[in-house]
Coordinates of C-alpha atoms in Angstrom, one line a residue:
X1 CA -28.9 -31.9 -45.2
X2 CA -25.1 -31.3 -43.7
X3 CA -22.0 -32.6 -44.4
X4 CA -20.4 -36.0 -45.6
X5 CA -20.8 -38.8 -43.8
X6 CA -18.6 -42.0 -43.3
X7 CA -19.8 -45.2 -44.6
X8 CA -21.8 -47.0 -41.8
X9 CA -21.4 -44.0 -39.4
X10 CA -25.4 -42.6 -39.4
X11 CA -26.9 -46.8 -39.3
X12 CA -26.0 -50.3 -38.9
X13 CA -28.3 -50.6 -42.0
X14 CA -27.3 -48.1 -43.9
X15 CA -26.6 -50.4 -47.5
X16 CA -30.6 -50.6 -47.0
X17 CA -31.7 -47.3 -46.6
X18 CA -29.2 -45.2 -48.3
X19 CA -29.1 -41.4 -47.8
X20 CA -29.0 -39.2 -50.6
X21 CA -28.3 -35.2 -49.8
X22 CA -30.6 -33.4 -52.0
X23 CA -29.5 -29.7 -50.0
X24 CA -26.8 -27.9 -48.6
X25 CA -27.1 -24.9 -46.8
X26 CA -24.1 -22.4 -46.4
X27 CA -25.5 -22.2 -42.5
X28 CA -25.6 -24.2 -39.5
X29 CA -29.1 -25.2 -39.2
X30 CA -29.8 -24.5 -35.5
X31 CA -34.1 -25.2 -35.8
X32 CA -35.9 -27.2 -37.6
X33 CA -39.4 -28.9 -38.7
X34 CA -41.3 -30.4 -41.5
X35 CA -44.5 -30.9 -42.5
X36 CA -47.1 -31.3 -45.6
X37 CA -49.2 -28.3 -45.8
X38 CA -53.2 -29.2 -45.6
X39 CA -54.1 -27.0 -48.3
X40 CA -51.9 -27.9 -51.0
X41 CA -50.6 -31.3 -50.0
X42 CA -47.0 -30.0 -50.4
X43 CA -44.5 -30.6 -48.1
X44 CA -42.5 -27.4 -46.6
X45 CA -39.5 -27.1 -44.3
X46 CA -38.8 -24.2 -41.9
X47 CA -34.9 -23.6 -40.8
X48 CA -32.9 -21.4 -38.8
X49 CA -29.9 -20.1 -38.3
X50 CA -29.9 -18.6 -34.9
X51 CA -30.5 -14.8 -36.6
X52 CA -33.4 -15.4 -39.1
X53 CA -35.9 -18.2 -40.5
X54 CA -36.3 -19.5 -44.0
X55 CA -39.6 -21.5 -45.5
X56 CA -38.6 -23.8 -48.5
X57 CA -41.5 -25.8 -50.4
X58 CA -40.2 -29.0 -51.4
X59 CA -41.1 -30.4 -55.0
X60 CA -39.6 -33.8 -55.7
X61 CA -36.2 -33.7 -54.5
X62 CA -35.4 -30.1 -54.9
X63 CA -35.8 -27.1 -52.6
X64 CA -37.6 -24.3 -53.6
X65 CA -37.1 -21.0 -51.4
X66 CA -40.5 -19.4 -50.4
X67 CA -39.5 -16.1 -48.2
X68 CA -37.1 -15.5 -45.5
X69 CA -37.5 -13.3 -42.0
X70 CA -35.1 -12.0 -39.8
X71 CA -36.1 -12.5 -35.9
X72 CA -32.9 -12.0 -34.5
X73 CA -33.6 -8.8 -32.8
X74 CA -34.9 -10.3 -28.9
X75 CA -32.5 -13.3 -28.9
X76 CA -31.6 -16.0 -30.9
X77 CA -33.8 -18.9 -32.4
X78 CA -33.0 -22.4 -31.1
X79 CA -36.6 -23.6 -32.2
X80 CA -39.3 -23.3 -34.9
X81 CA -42.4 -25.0 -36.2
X82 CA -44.7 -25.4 -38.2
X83 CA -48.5 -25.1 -37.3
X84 CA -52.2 -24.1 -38.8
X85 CA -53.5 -21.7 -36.1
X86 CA -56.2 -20.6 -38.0
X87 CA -57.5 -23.7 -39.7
X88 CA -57.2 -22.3 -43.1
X89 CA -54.8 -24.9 -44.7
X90 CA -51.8 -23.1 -44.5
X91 CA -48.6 -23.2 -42.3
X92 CA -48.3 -20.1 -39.5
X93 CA -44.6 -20.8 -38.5
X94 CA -43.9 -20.6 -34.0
X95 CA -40.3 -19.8 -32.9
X96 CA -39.2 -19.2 -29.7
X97 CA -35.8 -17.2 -28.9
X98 CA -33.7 -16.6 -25.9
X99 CA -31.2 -14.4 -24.9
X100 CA -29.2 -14.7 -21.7
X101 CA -29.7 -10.8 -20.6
X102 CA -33.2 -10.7 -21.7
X103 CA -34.5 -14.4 -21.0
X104 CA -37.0 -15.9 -23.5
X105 CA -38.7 -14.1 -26.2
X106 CA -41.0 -16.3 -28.8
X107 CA -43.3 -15.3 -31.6
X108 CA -45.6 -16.3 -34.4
X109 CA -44.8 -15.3 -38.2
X110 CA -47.6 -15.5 -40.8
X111 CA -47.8 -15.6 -44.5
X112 CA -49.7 -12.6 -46.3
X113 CA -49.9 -12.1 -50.0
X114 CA -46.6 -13.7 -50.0
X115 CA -44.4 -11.5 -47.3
X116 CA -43.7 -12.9 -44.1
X117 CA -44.5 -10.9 -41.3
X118 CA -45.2 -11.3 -37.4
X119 CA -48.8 -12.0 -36.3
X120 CA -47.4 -12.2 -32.5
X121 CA -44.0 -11.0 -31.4
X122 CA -42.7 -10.8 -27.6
X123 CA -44.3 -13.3 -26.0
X124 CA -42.5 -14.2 -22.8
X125 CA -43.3 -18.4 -23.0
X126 CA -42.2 -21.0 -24.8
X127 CA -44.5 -21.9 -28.0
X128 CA -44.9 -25.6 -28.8
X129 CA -47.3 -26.4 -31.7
X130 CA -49.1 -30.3 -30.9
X131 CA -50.8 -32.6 -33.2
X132 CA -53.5 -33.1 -30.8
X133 CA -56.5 -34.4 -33.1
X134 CA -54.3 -36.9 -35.5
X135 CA -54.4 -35.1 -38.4
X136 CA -50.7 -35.4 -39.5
X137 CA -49.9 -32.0 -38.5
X138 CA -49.4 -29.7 -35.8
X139 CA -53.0 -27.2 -35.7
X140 CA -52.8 -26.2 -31.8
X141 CA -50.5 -24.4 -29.3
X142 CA -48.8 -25.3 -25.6
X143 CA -47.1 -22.8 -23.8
X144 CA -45.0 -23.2 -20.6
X145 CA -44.1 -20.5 -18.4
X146 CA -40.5 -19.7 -18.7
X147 CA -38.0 -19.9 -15.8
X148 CA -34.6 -18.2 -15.1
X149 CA -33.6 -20.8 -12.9
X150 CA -34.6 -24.1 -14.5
X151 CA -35.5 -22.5 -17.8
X152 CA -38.7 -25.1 -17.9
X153 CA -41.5 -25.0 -15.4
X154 CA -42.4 -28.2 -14.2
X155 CA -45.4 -30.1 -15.0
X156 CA -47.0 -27.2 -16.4
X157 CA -48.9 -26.5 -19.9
X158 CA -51.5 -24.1 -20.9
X159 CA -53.4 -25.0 -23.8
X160 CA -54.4 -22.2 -26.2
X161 CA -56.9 -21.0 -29.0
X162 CA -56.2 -18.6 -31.7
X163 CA -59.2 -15.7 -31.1
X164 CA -59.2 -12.7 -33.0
X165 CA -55.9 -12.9 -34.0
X166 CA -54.7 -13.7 -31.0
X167 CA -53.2 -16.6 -28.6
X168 CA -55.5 -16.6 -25.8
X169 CA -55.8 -19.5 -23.3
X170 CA -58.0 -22.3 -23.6
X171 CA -57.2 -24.8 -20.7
X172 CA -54.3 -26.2 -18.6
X173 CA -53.3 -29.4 -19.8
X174 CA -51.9 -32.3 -17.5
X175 CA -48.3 -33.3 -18.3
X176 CA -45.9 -35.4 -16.8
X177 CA -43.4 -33.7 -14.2
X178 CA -40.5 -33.9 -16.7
X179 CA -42.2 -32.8 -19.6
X180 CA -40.6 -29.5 -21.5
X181 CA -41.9 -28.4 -24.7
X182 CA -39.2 -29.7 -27.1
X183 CA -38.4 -32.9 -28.5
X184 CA -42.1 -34.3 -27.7
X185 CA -45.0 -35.5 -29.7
X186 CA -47.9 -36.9 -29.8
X187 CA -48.3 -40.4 -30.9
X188 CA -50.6 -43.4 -31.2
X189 CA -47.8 -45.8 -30.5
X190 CA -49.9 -47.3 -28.3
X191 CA -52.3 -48.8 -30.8
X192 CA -55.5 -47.1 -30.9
X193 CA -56.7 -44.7 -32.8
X194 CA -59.0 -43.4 -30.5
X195 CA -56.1 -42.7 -27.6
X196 CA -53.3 -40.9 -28.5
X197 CA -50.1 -40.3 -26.0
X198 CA -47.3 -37.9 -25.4
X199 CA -44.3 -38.8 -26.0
X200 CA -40.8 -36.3 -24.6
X201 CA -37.2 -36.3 -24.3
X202 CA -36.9 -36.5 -20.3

């Protein structure tokens, strides 16, 4: 994804694990994620531009577009993921939005009979999808209160249950005083299968 890069300028080791581009977008691609879907065992990615979102399925090395949403209307995107809410096998994309008058703004799109369209919208914390059980993809929801002065709470997380169509909260969650919800994951780095940890940018 992107532009052309210098020889040796993304890895020392870069004769070993050469990059090939296999997409170019005619955007800046602000947001992000990944992920194989758990009902067809095909790999998606979700981007963003700021102003709207786009779902790709990926088939060998080519891109395949699936729908596009514009979200720009409370703020712009700076994150989105993917996550299966409802347990059914297939990808509910979360983004969260700010905008410097209105503050944060962050909202849930899901998939019916192949048009995108909002399941939550205006929801005044930030959204961060975890893998909590180990199942390779992201299938419950954090949220953290948003703040106009620091912008992240500290040390505070809700974790939440999709009821009735509906984010509704489950139990707060323990995290470290620096935590934020981006750039984290959870991880079983330390060896065990049977403890998993979290992992964040501090």
């Amino acid at each position: 994804l992107g532009r052309e890069l210098e020889a040796g300028s993304y890895s020392s080791g870069e004769n070993s694990i050469p990059l090939k581009e296999v997409a170019k977008f005619p955007f800046a691609v602000v947001a992000i994620d990944v992920g194989v879907m758990p009902k067809d065992k095909i790999p998606r990615i979700v981007v963003s531009d700021g102003e709207k979102i786009y779902q790709y399925k990926i088939v060998g090395l080519k891109f395949e577009p699936e729908w596009s949403m514009s979200v720009r209307s409370l703020g712009r995107v700076f994150s989105v993921y993917f996550v299966d809410l409802d347990g059914d096998g297939v990808f509910e994309v979360v983004g969260n939005r700010h905008d410097p008058k209105s503050g944060l703004n962050s909202f849930i799109v899901g998939v019916k009979d192949g048009k995108p369209r909002y399941l939550e919208d205006s929801i005044e914390e930030f959204l961060f999808p975890v893998d909590i059980k180990g199942d390779g993809y992201k299938q419950t929801v954090w949220t953290q209160r948003f703040s106009r002065e620091k912008f992240f709470s500290q040390g505070q997380a809700e974790q939440m249950a999709w009821k009735n169509g509906k984010l509704v909260k489950d139990k707060t969650v323990k995290v470290h005083q620096a935590f934020r919800p981006m750039g984290a994951v959870f991880s079983n780095m330390n060896g065990k299968d049977s403890s998993r940890v979290l992992a964040f940018i501090d």
